[in-house]
XYZ file of C-alpha atoms in Angstrom:
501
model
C -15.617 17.085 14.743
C -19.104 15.469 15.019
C -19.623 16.664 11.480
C -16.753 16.018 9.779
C -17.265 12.336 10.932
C -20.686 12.347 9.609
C -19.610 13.171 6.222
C -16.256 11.157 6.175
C -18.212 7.686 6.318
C -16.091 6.012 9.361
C -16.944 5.950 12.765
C -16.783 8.559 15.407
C -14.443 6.727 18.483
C -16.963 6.065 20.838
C -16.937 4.368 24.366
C -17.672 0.841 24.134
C -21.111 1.474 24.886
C -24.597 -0.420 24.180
C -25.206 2.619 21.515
C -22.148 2.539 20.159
C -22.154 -0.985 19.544
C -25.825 -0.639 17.689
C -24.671 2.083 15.777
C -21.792 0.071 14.489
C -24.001 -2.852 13.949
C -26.032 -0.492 11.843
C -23.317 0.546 9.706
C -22.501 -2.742 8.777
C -26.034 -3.989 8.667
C -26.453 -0.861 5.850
C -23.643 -1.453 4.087
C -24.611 -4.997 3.390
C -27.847 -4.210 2.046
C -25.802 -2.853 -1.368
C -25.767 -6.101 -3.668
C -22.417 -4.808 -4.326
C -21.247 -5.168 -1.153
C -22.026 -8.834 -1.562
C -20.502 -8.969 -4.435
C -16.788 -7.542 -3.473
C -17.421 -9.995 -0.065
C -17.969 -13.182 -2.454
C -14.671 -11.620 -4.452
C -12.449 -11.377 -1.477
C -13.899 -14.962 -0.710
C -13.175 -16.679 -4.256
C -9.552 -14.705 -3.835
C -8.551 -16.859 -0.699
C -10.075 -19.965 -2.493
C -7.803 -19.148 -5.730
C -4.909 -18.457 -3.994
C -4.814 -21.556 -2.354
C -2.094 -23.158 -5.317
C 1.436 -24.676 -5.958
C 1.868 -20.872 -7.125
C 1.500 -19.176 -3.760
C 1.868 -21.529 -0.773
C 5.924 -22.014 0.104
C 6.678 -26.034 0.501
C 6.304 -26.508 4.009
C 2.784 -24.239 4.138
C 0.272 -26.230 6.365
C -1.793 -25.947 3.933
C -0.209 -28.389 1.496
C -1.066 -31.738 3.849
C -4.870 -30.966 3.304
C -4.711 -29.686 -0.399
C -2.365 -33.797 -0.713
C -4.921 -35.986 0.845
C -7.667 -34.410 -1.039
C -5.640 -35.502 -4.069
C -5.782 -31.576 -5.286
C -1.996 -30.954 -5.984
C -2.749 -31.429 -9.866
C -2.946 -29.737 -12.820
C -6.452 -29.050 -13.156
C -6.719 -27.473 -9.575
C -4.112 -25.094 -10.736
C -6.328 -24.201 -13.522
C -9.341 -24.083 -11.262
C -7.336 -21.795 -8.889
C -6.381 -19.672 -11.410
C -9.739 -19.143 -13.402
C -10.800 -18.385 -9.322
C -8.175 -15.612 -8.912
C -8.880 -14.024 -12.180
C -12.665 -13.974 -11.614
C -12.266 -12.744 -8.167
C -10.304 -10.045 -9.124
C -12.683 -8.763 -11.908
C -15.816 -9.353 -9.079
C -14.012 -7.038 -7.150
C -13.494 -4.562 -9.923
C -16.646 -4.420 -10.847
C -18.158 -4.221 -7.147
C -15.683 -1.229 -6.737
C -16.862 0.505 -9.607
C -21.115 -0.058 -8.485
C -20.124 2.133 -5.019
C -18.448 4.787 -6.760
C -19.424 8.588 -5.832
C -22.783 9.292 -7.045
C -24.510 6.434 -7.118
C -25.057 4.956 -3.240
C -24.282 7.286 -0.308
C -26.356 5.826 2.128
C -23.351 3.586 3.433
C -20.552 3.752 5.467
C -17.591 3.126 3.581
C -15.755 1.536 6.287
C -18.116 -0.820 7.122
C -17.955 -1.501 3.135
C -13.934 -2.417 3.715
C -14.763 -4.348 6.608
C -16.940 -6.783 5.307
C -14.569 -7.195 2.310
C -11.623 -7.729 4.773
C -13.184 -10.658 6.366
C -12.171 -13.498 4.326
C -8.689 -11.948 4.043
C -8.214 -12.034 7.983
C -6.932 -15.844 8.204
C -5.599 -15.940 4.622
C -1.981 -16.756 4.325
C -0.431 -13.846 2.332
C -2.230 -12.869 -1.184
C -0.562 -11.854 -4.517
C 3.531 -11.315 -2.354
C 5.877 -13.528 -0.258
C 6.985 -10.534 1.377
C 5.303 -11.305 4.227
C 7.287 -14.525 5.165
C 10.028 -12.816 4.391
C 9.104 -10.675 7.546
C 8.672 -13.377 9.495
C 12.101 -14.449 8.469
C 13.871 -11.419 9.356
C 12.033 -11.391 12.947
C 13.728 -15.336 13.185
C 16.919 -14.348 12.731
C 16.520 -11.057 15.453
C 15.829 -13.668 17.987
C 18.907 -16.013 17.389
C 20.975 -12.965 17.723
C 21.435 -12.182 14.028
C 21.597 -8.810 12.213
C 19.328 -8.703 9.176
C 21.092 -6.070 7.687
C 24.440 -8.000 7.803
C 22.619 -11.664 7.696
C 20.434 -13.098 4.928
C 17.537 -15.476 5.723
C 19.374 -18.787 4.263
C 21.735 -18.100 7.108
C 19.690 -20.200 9.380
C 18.454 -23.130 7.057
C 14.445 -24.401 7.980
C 11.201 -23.638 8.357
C 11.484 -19.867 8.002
C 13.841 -19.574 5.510
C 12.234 -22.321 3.625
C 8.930 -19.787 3.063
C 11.194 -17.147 1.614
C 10.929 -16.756 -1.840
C 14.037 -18.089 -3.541
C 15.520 -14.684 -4.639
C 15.857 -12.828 -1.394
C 17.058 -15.745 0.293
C 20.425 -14.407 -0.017
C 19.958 -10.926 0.170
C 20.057 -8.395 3.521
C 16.669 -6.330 4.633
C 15.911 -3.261 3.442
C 12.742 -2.183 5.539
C 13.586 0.036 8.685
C 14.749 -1.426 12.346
C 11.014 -0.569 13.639
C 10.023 -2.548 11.012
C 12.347 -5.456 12.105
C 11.477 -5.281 15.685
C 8.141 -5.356 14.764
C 8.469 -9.046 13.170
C 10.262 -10.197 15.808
C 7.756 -9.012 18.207
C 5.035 -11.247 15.755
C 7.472 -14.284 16.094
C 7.906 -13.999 19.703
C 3.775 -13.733 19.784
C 3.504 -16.637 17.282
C 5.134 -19.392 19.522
C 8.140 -19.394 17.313
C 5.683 -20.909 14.682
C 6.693 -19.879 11.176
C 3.022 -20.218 9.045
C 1.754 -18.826 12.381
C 4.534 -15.540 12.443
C 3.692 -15.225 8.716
C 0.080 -14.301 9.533
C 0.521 -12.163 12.591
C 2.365 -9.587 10.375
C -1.022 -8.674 9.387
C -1.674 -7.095 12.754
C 0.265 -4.200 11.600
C -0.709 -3.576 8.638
C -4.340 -4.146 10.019
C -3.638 -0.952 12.361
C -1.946 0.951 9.311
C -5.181 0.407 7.479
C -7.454 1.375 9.877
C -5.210 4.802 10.113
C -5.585 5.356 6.666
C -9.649 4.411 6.784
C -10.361 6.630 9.824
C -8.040 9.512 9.261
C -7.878 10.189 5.332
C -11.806 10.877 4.945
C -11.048 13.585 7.752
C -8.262 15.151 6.318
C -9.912 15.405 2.952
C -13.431 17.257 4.937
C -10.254 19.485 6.008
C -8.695 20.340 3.252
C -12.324 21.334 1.904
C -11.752 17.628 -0.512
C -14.169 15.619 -2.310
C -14.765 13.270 1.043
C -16.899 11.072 -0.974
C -14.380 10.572 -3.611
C -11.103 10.074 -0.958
C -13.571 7.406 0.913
C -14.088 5.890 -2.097
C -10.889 5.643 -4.087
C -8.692 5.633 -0.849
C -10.407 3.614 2.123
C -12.408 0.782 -0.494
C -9.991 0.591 -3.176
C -8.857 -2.824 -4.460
C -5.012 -2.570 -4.491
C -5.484 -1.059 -0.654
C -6.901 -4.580 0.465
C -5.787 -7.123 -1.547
C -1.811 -5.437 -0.857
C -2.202 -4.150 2.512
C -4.710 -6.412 4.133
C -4.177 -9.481 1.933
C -0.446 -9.217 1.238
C 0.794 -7.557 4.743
C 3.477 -5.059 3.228
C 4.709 -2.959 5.943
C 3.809 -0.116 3.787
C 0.501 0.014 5.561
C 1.443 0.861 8.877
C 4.011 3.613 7.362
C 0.961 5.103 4.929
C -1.071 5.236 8.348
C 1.415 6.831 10.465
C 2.151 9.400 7.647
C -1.860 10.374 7.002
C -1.831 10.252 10.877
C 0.610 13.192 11.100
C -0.906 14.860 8.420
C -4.144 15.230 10.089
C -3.016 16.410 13.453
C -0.431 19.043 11.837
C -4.168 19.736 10.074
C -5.746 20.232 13.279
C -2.905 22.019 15.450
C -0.564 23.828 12.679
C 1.706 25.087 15.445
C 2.316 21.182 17.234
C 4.030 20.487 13.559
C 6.829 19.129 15.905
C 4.089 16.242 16.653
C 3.563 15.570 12.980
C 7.409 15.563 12.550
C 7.722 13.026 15.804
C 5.288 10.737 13.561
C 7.105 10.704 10.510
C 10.168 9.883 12.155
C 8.252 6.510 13.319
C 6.916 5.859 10.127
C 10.649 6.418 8.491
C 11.932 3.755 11.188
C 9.102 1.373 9.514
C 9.962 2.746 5.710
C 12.296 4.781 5.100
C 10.786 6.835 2.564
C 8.334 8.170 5.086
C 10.727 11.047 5.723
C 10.082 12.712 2.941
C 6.582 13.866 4.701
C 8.601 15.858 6.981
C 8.680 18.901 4.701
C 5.217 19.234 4.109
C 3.430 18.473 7.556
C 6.166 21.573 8.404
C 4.362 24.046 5.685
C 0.881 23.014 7.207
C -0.994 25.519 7.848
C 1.409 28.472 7.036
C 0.471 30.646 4.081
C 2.924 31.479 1.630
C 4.422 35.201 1.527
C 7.049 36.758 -0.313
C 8.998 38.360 1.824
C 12.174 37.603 3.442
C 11.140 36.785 7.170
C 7.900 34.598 6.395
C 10.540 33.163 3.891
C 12.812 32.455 6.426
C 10.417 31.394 8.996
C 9.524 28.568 6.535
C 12.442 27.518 5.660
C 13.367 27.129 9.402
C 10.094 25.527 10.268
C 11.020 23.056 7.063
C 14.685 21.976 9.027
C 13.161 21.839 12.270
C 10.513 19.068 11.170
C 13.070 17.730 8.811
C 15.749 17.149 11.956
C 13.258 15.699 14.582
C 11.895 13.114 11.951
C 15.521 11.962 11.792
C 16.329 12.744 15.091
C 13.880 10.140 16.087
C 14.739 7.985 13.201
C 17.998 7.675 14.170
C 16.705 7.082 18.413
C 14.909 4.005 17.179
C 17.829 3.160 15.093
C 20.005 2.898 17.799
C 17.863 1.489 20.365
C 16.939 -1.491 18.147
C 20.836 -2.012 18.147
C 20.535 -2.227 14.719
C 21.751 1.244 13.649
C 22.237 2.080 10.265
C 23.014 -1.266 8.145
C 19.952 -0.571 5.995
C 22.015 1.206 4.019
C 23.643 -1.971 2.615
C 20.731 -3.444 1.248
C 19.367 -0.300 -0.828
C 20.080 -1.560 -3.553
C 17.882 -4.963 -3.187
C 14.420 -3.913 -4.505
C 16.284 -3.214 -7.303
C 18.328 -6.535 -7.986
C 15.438 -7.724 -9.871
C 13.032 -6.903 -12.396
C 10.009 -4.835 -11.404
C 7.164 -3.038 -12.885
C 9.459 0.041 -13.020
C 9.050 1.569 -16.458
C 12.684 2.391 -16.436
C 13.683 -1.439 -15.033
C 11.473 -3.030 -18.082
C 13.156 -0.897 -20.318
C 16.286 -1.474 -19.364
C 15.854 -5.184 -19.031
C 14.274 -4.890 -22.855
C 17.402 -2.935 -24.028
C 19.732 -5.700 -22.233
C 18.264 -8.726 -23.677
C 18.570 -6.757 -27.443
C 22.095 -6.190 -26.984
C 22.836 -10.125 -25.609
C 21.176 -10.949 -28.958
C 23.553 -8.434 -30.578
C 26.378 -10.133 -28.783
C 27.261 -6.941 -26.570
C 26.234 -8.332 -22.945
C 28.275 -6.134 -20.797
C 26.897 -2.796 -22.827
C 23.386 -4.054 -22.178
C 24.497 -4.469 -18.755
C 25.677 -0.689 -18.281
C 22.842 0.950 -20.260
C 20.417 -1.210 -17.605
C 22.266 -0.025 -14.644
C 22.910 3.775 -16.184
C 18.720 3.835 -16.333
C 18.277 2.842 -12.949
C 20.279 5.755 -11.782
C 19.198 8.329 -14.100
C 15.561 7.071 -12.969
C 16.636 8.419 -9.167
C 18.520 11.277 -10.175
C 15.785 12.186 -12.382
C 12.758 11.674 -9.433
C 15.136 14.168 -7.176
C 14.762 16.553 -9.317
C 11.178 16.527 -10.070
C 10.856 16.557 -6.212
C 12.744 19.457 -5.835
C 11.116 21.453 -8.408
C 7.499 20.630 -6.609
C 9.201 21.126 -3.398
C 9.818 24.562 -4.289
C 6.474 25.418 -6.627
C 3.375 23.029 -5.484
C 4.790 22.731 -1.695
C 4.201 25.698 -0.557
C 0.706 26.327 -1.131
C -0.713 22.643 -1.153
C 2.080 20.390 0.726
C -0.238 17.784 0.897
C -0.425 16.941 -3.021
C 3.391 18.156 -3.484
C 3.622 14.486 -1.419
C 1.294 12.940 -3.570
C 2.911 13.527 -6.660
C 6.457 13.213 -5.342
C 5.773 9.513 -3.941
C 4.151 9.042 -7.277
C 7.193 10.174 -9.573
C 9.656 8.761 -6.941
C 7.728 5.102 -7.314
C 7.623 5.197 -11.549
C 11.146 6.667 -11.771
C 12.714 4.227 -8.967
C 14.690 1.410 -9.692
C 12.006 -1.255 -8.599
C 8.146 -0.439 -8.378
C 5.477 -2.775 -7.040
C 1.761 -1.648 -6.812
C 2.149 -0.719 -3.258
C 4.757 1.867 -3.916
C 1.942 3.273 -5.588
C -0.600 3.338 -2.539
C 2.357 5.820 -1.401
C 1.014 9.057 -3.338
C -2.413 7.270 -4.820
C -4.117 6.778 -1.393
C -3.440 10.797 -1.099
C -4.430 11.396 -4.754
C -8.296 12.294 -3.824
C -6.708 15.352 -1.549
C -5.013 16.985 -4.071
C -7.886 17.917 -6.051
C -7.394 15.899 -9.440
C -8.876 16.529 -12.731
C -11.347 14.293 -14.209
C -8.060 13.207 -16.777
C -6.009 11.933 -13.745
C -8.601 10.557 -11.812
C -9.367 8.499 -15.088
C -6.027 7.949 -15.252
C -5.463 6.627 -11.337
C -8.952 4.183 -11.997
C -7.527 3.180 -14.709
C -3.658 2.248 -13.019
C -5.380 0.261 -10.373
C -7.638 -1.859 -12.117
C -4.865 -2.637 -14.813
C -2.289 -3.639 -11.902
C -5.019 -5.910 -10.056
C -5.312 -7.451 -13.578
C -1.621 -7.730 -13.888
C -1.614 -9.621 -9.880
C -3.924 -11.973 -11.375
C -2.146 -12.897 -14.601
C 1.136 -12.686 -12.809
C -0.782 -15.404 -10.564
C -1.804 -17.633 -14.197
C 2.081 -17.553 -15.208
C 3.493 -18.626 -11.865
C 0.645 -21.445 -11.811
C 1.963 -22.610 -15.293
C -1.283 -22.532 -16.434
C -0.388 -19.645 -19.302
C -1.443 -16.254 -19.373
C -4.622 -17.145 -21.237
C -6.664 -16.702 -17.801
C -4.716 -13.396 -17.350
C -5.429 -12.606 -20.686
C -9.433 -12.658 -20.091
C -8.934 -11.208 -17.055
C -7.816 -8.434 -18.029
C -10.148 -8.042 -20.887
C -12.559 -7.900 -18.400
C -11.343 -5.688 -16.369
C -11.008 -3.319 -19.674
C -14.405 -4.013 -20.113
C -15.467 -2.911 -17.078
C -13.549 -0.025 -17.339
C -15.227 1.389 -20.597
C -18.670 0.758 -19.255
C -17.631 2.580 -15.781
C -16.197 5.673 -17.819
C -19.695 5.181 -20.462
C -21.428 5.443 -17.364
C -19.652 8.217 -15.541
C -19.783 10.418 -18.621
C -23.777 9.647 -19.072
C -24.375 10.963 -14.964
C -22.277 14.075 -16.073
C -24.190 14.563 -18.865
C -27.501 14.593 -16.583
C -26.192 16.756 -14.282
C-alpha cells in the first residue's frame, strides 16, 4: 500500500500524530506554491462572491438583510455578480488546465482540491436549489410526513419557501437513506432552515473525500494512468463546484460506489462486501445498483466454458440480491418503504440538458406553431421512453461484451449512456461514469472529448446563472468564448508536449 499512496497523490491514513500533521502541512504548503493553485483558490473565491444574487438566494435567505442595507439588491449588482460568476468559472478552467498531467507533479492533488474547497465550505448552495430541497424533505420527516406521498408546499414556511418553485409540488425521488440523512442535518441544524440547507454538505463532503482518497488507488490497481484519474477525477471543476458547492447527494453515492470498487479490488473473493456497499449507496441513489454486477466480475477472469460460465453468472445474482437485499432493509427500516417509485418520473417533468428532452421539447414547440399541440405532446413523451428503452439496451449489450473483462469501464460507459439517453440529465449525472472515465483506459479522442464536456457544461452553469439574473446571456456568451479559448490553447499545447516526446 505505501506505494500505491505515494503515487496516487492523497494521503496515507495516518494516526493523528506530530508527523502526520507536518506531512499534511507539507502537502498543502506544496501545493500552494503552484500559481495555479492560487489561481483556482481566487476562482472558487470570486464564485461565492458571484453567486451571492436575486438569481440564487431563495427570499427568506439570510443573506438578503445584508445584501438590502448595503443598498445592493439592484440591477447593476446583478450584472456585477454575473460578470463575477462567469470570470470565476473561466479562472477555474484555466487553473485546471495549468495542473494537467505532464506539466507539475510535484503536488499532491488533494491538497490541490482542498485549498479550492475552502471558500465553498460556508457557501450557501452554488449553481442548484437541490440542496434546500433536501433540507425540505428532512422538515417534513420530522412532522411525521412521507416525502414520497407529501410534497414540500404541504407545510407552508421557511423550508418550503427555499424550494425552488417547480418541485414545490412534486414527491422525492432520492432514496430513504438519502431522506434520513436530511432529516438527521435538520435535527443537527436546530430546526434552522438556511442552517439545514448547509449541513447537507457534510455528506457530500464525506462522498468527496471517498472519491479523492479511493479513485487514485483503484486506478494504481487497475495498472491506470494515476496521474490522469487524480487529475481529471479528484480536481476537476464540475466535481467541486456540483458536489462540494451544490451538495447533490450524488456525492456520497459516487463515494460509496468507488469505495466498493476498491475493496472488491483488493479482496476479489469478499465481493459480498462490495455488494453490501452498493446496496447503501442504492438506498442514497438508486441508480447505484447497477454497480452490483461489476464489483461481482472483479477479479474473475473470463473463460469459455460452461462452469466458469456459470460460476459468473451466479456470482453476478448473488451481488445483485444482497445490494437489494440491503436496499430493501434500509427501505423498510426508514418506514418509508418503497414510495420512491411514485416520483420516478419527476426529474423528468421538466426540461433538462437531456439531448433527447431538448429535442423533444424543440419538436413540441414546432408542432404548437403548426397547431398540433397534443402530437407534439406524444412525440415528446414517445422520446423520453425510447431514450430509456434505448440506454437498457446499450447496457445490456456492454453487460455482456465489455463486462466481463473490464467491469469497471462497462460502469463507466453504462452511467454515461444511461445519463445522455435518460429523460432528464444534469451535469452531475455525468460525474456518474466521468469520475470513472480515467480507469477505463480512454483514447486521446474521448479524453478530448470528456475535457471538452466539462468545460462546456461549467460554461453553460455560468450562462444559465446570466439568464436567471436577467442580465442576458451576453456574459454567458463571453464566458463561454473563453472557455473555448482556453480549450484550443490547452489541446495546442497538449499536442506540442506530444510532439516533444
Amino acid at each position: 500500500m505505501g506505494e500505491v499512496d505515494q503515487v496516487a497523490g492523497v494521503p496515507r491514513l495516518r494516526r493523528p500524530t506530530r508527523e502526520a500533521l507536518a506531512g499534511y502541512w507539507s502537502d498543502l504548503t506544496t501545493a500552494w506554491r503552484v500559481p495555479a493553485v492560487k489561481r483556482g483558490l481566487l476562482a472558487t473565491f470570486l464564485l461565492v462572491v458571484g453567486s451571492l444574487t436575486p438569481a440564487y438566494l431563495p427570499q427568506n435567505s439570510p443573506w438578503w438583510e445584508p445584501i438590502r442595507a448595503l443598498g445592493l439588491d439592484n440591477g447593476t449588482t446583478k450584472v456585477i455578480g454575473t460578470a463575477l460568476v462567469v470570470a470565476a468559472v473561466v479562472l477555474l478552467v484555466d487553473a485546471w488546465f495549468r495542473l494537467r498531467p505532464g506539466l507539475y507533479l510535484d503536488f499532491k492533488h488533494w491538497a490541490v482540491g482542498l485549498i479550492w474547497a475552502l471558500p465553498l465550505l460556508l457557501a450557501p448552495p452554488i449553481f442548484s436549489h437541490d440542496a434546500y430541497s433536501y433540507a425540505a424533505q428532512g422538515w417534513l420527516l420530522h412532522n411525521g410526513l412521507n416525502p414520497y406521498e407529501t410534497p414540500v408546499s404541504v407545510l407552508p414556511g421557511a423550508f418550503a419557501d427555499q424550494v425552488a418553485w417547480v418541485w414545490r409540488y412534486t414527491p422525492a425521488p432520492y432514496g430513504p437513506l438519502s431522506l434520513q440523512i436530511s432529516h438527521l442535518m435538520v435535527l443537527a441544524g436546530g430546526l434552522d432552515p438556511y442552517v439545514s440547507t448547509l449541513l447537507m454538505r457534510i455528506p457530500a463532503l464525506i462522498g468527496v473525500v471517498l472519491i479523492v482518497y479511493f479513485l487514485p488507488r483503484l486506478a494504481a490497481r487497475l495498472g491506470t494512468d494515476v496521474q490522469l484519474a487524480a487529475w481529471f477525477s479528484t480536481i476537476n471543476p464540475l466535481l467541486l463546484i456540483d458536489l462540494v458547492g451544490g451538495m447533490h447527494n450524488d456525492a456520497l453515492m459516487i463515494g460509496l460506489i468507488i469505495l466498493a470498487l476498491y475493496l472488491t479490488h483488493r479482496r476479489p473473493q469478499q465481493f459480498w462486501l462490495g455488494a453490501i456497499i452498493v446496496g447503501v449507496a442504492a438506498a442514497v441513489k438508486q441508480p447505484a445498483l447497477l454497480a452490483a454486477y461489476p464489483v461481482a466480475l472483479i477479479g474473475l477472469p473470463w473463460q469459455w466454458n460452461t462452469q466458469h460460465v456459470l460460476n459468473k453468472l451466479a456470482r453476478a445474482a448473488i451481488s445483485s440480491v444482497i445490494a437489494i437485499g440491503v436496499f430493501v432493509l434500509i427501505s423498510l427500516a426508514t418506514g418509508l418503504d418503497f414510495g420512491w417509485m411514485n416520483a420516478i418520473d419527476v426529474p423528468g417533468r421538466v426540461v433538462t440538458l437531456a439531448p433527447l428532452s431538448l429535442l423533444g421539447e424543440g419538436i413540441r414547440l414546432l408542432c404548437v406553431l403548426a397547431g398540433y399541440p397534443t402530437l407534439g405532446t406524444q412525440i415528446a413523451g414517445s422520446l423520453l421512453v425510447a431514450g430509456v428503452v434505448a440506454s437498457a439496451l446499450i447496457v445490456a449489450y456492454l453487460a455482456v461484451t465489455v463486462a466481463r473483462r473490464r467491469p469497471v469501464t462497462f460502469l463507466s460507459w453504462s452511467y454515461l449512456w444511461v445519463a445522455l439517453l435518460g429523460p432528464a440529465m444534469h451535469s452531475w449525472y455525468l460525474l456518474w461514469g466521468g469520475l470513472l472515465l480515467p480507469l477505463t483506459r480512454p483514447t486521446e479522442r474521448v479524453q478530448k472529448v470528456a475535457v471538452v464536456v466539462t468545460s462546456v457544461l461549467l460554461g453553460y452553469g455560468a450562462g444559465n446563472l446570466a439568464w436567471r439574473n436577467d442580465t442576458g446571456i451576453g456574459l454567458g456568451l463571453a464566458g463561454l468564448a473563453l472557455i473555448i479559448t482556453l480549450l484550443v490553447r490547452y489541446f495546442d499545447e497538449h499536442r506540442t508536449m506530444g510532439a516533444h516526446k
